[in-house]
Coordinates of C-alpha atoms and ligand atoms in Angstrom, one line a residue:
X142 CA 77.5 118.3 71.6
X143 CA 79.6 118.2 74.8
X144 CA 78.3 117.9 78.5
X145 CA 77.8 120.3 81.2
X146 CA 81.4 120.8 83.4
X147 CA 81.2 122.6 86.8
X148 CA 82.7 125.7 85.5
X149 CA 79.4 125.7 83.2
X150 CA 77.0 125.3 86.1
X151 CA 75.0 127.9 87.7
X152 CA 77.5 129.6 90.5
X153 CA 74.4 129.6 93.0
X154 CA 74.4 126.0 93.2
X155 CA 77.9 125.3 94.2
X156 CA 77.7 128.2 96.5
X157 CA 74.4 126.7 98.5
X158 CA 76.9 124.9 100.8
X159 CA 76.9 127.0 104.3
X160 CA 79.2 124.2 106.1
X161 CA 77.1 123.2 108.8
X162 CA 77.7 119.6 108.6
X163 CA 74.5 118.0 109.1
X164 CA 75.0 115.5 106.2
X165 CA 77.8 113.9 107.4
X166 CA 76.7 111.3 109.9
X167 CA 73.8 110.4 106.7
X168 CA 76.9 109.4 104.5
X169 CA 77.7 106.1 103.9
X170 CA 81.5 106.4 103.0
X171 CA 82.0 109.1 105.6
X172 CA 80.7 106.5 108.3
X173 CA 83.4 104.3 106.5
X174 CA 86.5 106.3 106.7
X175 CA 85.5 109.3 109.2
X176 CA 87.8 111.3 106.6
X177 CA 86.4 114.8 105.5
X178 CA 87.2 114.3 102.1
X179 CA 84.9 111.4 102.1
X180 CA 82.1 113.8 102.9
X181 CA 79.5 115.3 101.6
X182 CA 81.0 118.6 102.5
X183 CA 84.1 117.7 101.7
X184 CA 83.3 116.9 97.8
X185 CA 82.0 119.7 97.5
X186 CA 84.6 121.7 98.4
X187 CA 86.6 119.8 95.7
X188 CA 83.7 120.7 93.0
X189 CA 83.8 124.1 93.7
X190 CA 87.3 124.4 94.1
X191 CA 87.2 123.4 90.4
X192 CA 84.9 126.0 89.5
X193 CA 86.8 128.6 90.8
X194 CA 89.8 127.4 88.6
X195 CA 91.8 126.6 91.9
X196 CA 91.9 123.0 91.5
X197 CA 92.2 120.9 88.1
X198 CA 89.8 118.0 87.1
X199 CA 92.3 115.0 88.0
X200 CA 93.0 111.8 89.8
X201 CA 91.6 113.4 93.1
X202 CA 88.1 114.6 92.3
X203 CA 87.7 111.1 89.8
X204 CA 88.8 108.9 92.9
X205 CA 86.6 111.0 95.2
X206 CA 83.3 111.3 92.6
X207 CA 83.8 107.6 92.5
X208 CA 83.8 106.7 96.1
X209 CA 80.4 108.5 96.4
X210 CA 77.6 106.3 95.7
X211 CA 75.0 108.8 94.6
X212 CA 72.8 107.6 97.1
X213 CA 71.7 111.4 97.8
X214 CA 71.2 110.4 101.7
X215 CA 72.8 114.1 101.9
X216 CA 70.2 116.0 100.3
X217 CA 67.6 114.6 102.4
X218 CA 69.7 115.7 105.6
X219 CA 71.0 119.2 104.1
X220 CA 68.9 122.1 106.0
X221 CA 70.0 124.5 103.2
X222 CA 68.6 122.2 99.9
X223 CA 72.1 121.9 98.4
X224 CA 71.4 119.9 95.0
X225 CA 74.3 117.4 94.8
X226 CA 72.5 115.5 92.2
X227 CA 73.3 118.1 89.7
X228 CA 76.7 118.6 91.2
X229 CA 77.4 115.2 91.7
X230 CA 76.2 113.8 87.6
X231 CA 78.5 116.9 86.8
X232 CA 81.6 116.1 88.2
X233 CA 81.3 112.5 87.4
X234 CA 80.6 113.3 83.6
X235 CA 83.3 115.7 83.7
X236 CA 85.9 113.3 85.5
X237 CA 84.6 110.7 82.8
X238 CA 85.6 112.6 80.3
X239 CA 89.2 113.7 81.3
X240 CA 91.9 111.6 79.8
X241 CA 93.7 112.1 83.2
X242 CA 91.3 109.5 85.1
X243 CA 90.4 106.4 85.8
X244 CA 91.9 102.9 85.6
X245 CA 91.9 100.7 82.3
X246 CA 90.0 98.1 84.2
X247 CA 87.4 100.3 85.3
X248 CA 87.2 102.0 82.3
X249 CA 86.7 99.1 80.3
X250 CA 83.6 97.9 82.6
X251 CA 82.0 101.4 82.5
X252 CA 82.6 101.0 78.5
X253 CA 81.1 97.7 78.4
X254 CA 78.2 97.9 80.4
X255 CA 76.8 101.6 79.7
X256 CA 78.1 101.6 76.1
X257 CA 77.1 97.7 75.1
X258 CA 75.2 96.1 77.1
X259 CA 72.4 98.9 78.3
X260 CA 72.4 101.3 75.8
X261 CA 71.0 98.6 73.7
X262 CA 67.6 96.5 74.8
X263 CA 67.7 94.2 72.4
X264 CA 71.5 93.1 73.0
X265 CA 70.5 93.1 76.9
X266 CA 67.6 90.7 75.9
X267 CA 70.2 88.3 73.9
X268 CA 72.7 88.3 77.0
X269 CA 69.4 87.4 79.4
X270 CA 68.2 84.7 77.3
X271 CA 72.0 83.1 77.2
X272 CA 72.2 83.5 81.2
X273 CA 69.1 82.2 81.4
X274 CA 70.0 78.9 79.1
X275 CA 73.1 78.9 80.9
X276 CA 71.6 79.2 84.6
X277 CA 69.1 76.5 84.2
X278 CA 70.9 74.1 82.3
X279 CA 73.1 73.4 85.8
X280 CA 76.2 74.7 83.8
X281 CA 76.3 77.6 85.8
X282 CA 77.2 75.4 89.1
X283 CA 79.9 73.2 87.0
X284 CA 81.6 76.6 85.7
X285 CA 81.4 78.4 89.4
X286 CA 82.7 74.9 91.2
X287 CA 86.0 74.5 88.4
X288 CA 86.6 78.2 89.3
X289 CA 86.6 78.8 85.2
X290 CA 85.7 82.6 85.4
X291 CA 88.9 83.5 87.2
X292 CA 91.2 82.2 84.1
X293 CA 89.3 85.6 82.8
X294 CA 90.5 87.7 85.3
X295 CA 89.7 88.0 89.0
X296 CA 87.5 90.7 88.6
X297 CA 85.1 88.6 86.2
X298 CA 85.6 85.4 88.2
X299 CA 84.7 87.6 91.6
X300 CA 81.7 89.2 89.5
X301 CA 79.9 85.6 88.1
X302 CA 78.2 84.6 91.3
X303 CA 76.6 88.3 91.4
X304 CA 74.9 87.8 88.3
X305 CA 71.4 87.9 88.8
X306 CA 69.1 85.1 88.8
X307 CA 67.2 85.4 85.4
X308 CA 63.3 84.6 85.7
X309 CA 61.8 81.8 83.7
X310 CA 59.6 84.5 81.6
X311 CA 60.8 88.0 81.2
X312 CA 58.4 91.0 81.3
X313 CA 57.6 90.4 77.3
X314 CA 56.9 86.9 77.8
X315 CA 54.2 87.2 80.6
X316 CA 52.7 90.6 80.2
X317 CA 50.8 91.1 76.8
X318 CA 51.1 94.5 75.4
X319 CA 47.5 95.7 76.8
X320 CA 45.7 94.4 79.3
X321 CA 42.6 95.3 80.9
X322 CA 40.6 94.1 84.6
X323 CA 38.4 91.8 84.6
X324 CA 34.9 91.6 84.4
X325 CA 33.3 93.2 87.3
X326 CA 36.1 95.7 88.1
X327 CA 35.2 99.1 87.0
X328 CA 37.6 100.5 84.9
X329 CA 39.1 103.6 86.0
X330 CA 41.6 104.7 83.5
X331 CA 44.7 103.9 81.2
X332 CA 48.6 103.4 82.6
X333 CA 51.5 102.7 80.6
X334 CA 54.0 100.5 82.9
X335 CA 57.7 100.6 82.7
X336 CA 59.4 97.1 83.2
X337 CA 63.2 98.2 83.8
X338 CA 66.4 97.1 82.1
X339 CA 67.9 94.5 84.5
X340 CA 64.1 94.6 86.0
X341 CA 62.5 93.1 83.1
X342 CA 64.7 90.1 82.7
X343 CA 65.7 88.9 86.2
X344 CA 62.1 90.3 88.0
X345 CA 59.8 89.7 85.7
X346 CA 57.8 88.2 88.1
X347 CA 57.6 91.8 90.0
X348 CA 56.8 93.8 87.1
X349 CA 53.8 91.1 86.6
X350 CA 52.9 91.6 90.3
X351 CA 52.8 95.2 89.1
X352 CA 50.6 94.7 86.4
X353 CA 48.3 92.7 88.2
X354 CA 47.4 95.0 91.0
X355 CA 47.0 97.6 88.5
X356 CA 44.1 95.5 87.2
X357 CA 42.7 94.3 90.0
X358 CA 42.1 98.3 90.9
X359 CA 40.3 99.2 87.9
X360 CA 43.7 100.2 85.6
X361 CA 43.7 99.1 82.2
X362 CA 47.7 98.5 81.4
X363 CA 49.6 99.2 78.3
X364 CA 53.3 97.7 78.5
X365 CA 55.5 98.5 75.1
X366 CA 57.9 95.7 73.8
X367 CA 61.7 95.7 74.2
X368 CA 62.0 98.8 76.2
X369 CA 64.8 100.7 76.2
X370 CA 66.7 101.5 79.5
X371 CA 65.7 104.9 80.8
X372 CA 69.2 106.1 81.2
X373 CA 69.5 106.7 85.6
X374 CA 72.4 104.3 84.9
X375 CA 73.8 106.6 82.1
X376 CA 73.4 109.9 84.6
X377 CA 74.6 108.2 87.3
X378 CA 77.9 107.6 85.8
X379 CA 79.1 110.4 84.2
X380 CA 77.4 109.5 80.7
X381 CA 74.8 112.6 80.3
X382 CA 74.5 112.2 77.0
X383 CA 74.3 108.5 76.7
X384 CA 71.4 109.4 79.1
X385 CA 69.4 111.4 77.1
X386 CA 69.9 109.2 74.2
X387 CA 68.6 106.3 76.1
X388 CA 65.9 108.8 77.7
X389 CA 64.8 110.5 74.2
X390 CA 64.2 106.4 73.1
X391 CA 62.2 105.6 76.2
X392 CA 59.7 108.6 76.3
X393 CA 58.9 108.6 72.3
X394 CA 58.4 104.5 72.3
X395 CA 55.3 105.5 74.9
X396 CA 54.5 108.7 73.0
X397 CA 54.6 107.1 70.0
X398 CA 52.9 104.0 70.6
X399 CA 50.0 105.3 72.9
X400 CA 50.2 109.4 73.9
X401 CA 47.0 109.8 76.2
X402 CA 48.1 107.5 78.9
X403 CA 46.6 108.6 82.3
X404 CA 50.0 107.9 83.9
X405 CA 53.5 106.0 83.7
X406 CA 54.2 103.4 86.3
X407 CA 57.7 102.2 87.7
X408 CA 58.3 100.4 90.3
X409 CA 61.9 100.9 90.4
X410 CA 63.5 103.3 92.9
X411 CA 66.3 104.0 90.5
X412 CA 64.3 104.0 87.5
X413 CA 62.1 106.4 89.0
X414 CA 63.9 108.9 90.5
X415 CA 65.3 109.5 87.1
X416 CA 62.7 109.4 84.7
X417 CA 60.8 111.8 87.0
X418 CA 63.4 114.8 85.8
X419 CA 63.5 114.2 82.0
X420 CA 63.0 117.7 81.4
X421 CA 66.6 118.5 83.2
X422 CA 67.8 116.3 80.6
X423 CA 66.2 116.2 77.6
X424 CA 65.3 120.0 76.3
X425 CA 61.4 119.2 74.8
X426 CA 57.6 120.0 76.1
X427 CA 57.1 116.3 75.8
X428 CA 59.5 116.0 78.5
X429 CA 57.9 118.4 81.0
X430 CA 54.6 116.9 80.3
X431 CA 56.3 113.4 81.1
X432 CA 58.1 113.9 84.2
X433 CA 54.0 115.0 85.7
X434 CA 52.7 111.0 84.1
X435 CA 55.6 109.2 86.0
X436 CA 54.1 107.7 88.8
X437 CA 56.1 105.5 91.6
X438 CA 53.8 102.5 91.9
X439 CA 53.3 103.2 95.6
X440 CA 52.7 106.6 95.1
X441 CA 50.4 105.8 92.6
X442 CA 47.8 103.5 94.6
X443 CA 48.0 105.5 97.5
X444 CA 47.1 108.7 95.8
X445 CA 44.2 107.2 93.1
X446 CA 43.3 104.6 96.2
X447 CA 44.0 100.8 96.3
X448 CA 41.6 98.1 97.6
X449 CA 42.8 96.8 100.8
X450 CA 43.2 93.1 100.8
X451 CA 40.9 91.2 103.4
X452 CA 41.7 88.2 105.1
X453 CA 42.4 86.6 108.2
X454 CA 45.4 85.2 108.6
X455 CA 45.5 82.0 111.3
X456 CA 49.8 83.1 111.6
X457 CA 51.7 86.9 111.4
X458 CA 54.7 86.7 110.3
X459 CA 57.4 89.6 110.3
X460 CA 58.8 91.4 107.5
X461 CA 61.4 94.9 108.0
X462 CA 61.5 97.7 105.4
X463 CA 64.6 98.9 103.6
X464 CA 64.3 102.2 101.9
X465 CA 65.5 102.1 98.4
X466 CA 68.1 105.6 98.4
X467 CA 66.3 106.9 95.0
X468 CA 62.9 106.2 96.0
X469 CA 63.1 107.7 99.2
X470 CA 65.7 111.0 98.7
X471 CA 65.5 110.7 94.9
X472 CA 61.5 110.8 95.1
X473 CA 61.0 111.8 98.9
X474 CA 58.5 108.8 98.8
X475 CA 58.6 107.2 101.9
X476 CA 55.0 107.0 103.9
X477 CA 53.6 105.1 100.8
X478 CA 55.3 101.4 100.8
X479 CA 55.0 101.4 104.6
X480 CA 51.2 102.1 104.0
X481 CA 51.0 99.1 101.6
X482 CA 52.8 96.9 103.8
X483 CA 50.9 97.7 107.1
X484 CA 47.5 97.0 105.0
X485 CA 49.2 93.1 104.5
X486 CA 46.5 90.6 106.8
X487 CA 49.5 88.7 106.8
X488 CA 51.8 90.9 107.8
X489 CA 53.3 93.0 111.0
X490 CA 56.2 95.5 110.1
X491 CA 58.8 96.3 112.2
X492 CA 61.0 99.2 111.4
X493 CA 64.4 98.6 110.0
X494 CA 67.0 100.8 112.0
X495 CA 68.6 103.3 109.3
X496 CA 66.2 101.7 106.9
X497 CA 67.1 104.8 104.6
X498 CA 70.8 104.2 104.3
X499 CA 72.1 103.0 101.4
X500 CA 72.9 99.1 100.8
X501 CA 76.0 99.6 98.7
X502 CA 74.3 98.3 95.4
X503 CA 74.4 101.9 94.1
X504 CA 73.6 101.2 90.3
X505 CA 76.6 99.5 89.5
X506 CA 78.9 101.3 92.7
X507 CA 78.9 97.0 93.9
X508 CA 80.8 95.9 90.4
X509 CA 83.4 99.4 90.5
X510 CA 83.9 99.9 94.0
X511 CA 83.1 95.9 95.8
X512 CA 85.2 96.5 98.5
X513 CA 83.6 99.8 100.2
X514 CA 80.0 97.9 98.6
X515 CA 80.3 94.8 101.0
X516 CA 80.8 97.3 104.1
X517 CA 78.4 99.2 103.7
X518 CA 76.7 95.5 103.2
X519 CA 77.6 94.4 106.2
X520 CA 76.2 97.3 108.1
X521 CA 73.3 96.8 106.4
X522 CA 73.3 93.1 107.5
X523 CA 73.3 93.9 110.6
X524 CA 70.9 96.5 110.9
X525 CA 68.7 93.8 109.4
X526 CA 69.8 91.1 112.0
X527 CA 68.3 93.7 114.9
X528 CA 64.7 92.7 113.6
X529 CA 62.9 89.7 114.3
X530 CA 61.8 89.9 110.4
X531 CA 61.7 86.8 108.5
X532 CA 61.5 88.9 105.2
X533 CA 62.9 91.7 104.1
X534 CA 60.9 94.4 101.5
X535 CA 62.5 96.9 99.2
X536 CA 61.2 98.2 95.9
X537 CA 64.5 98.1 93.9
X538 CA 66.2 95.3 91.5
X539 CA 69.7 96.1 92.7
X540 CA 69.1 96.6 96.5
X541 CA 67.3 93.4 96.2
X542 CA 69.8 91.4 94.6
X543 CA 72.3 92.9 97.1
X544 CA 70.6 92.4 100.3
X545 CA 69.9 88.9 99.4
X546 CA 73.5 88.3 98.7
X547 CA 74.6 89.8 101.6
X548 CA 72.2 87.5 103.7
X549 CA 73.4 84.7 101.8
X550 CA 77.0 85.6 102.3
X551 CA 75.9 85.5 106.4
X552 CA 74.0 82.7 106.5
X553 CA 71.0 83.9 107.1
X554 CA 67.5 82.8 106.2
X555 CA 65.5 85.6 105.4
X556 CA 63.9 86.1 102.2
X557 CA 63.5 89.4 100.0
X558 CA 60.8 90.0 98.1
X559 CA 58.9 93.8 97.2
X560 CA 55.9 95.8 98.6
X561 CA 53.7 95.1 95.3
X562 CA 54.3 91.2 95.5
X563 CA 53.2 91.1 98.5
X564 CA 50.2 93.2 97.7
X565 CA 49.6 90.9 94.6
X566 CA 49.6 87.7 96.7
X567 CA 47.4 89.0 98.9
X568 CA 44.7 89.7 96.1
X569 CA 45.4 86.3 95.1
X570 CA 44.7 84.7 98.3
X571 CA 41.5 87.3 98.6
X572 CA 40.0 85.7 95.2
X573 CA 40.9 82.0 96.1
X574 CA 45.1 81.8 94.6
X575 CA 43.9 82.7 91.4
X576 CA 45.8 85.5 89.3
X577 CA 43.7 88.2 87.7
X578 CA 42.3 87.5 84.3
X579 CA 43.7 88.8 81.1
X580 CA 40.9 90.1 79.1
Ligands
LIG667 S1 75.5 110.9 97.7 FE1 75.7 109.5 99.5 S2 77.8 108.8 99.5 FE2 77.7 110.6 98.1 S3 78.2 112.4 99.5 FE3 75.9 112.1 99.5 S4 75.5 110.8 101.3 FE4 77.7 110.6 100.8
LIG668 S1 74.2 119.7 105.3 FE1 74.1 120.9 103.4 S2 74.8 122.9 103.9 FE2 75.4 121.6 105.6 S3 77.5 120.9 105.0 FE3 76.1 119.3 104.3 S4 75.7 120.0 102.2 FE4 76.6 121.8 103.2

């Protein structure tokens, strides 16, 4: 089977473009360069001009496809509901593809992580468990301080301090496969949850948070073992069919395992943005009938209703909002974390200015493109500095482990942390600091 190319695409969707220009002060790199070709509009330009046969799939639609982050900031801004995402994961599979592209470096770590490392769980699970030996043993510091990853290459060397903090449990290790609320909570229903790739190894700890408001609102949850990566990584990067390999794997492990699930839960932007369009990938009724179950976590509670936590709180403290790009133009989900946060006791939000602008993490944009990452970073940064916050909340593993770099890299103490943590700890301080019971 091959992939889709833009020549194959429906001609109405690369003619949806009318010019006007309103994306372009909602794109990240175009904010970078001010170059057209950096665009929105500009790229597709190039896409249809390869569609029409004028241009050929080369060096200068792979270096533009790649400069673009996916973030989707355009559709959100586009008056005329141009689809880039269908554009965009075409012309990067199709640049993929061509021999003519790409560098041997960045081919090899495109080949190495979407081929080996996340098409595979149970490999991913191996690597987390070594970092995680390898992190709290201390040998992480002595390695980072001899500046030993660099005699494998700057790129690796520059990547090691990036890698993300693994959690003492992972998602297997402190969620039991069902779980149920506790006596005196009125049971409401039956969710599967969905604990991520990089999610379920390095924020465990959120994906329990998950699971525990879940049951403190009356949701039974059932959490399969070893889950495979939903493929948004795979999509993303110009790997459609790695995608719906990954995707097909996902969907039957909850099918298969338990089929009358009430809904899915993610509480990954990324994650969910993607595994809400199955159907566009994968041709089955099982995957129309799954893209209706997945639920954003956010979504979710403030649709079926949450309990809002009580509490008085002696001191407020401030906390800012950055919008995860795939929750908020992938999903168009945006009044619902605000809602959560502004029920916090503890809590007073501020609003973050372009709080919907991309972060740079962009899947794995930060590892192929760092230097364009850490401006857009920096902007971020600074947008962040405006607030008086002393916490910042997204609801996404890589714009977390981004933003808290970037503050790092400034100096700057503020901590990250996600909407449903914060709703967890609040339920926690509600019933006297102690977790919700496993049944
Ligand atoms: S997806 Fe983001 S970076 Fe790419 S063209 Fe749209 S706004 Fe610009
Ligand atoms: S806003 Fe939409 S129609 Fe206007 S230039 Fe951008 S993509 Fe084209």
């Amino acid at each position: 089977m091959r992939a889709l190319t833009l020549k194959d695409l429906d001609y109405s969707v690369l003619q949806q473009c009318m010019h006007c220009g309103m994306c372009l002060p909602s794109c990240p790199t175009y904010e970078s360069t001010k170059r057209e070709r950096h665009s929105p509009r500009g790229r597709i330009a190039l896409m249809r001009a390869v569609a029409d046969g004028d241009l050929d799939v080369g060096a200068e639609l792979a270096e533009e496809m790649n400069y673009c982050l996916g973030c989707l900031a355009c559709t959100t801004a586009c008056p005329a509901g141009v689809d880039y995402t269908t554009m965009f994961e075409t012309a990067r599979a199709e640049t993929e593809a061509s021999p003519l592209t790409g560098t041997v470096k960045r081919r090899f770590l495109r080949w190495l992580l979407l081929n080996q490392v996340f098409l595979y769980p149970g490999r991913l699970q191996l690597i987390g468990h070594l970092l995680r030996i390898y992190q709290n043993s201390g040998l992480d510091l002595i390695v980072r301080k001899l500046k030993l990853p660099y005699l494998l290459g700057r790129s690796i060397g520059d990547l090691e301090p990036a890698a993300p903090q693994m959690n003492r449990e992972f998602s297997d290790e402190c969620i039991d496969l069902w779980e149920h609320p506790p006596e005196g909570v009125k049971v409401r229903g039956k969710v599967g949850m969905l604990t991520g790739c990089v999610q379920s190894l390095a924020f465990a700890d959120v994906n329990r948070d998950t699971v525990d408001v879940l049951l403190h609102n009356g949701w039974s949850v059932f959490t399969p073992r070893t889950q495979a990566c939903c493929g948004s990584l795979h999509a993303h990067n110009g790997a459609p069919l790695l995608a719906r390999q990954t995707g097909e794997n996902l969907m039957s492990q909850f099918e298969r395992e338990f089929p009358g699930l009430d809904a899915v839960i993610t509480n990954a932007g990324g994650c969910g943005s993607h595994l809400k369009h199955f159907s566009s990938v994968i041709d089955a009724d099982m995957a129309t009938q799954w893209d209706e179950k997945v639920k954003d976590i956010h979504e979710f509670l403030v649709e079926t209703g949450y309990r809002i936590p009580e509490g008085s709180e002696a001191e407020i403290h401030a906390l800012t909002y950055h919008e995860s790009c795939h929750l908020c133009h992938g999903q168009g989900i945006k009044s619902q974390p605000r809602e959560i946060l502004d029920s916090l006791p503890a809590w007073q939000r501020e609003e973050l200015p372009h709080s919907d602008t991309c972060c740079g993490s962009a899947g794995i944009y930060n590892v192929l493109q760092p230097e364009e990452s850490a401006r857009i970073l920096d902007r971020k940064i600074e947008s962040i500095e405006k607030t008086s916050a002393t916490c910042v909340v997204t609801s996404n593993p890589g714009c977390h482990l981004q933003i808290q770099g970037g503050l790092q890299k400034h100096g700057l103490d503020i901590s990250v942390t996600q909407p449903v943590s914060l709703l967890a700890e609040a339920y926690r301080i509600q019933s006297g600091n102690s977790p919700v019971d496993k049944s």
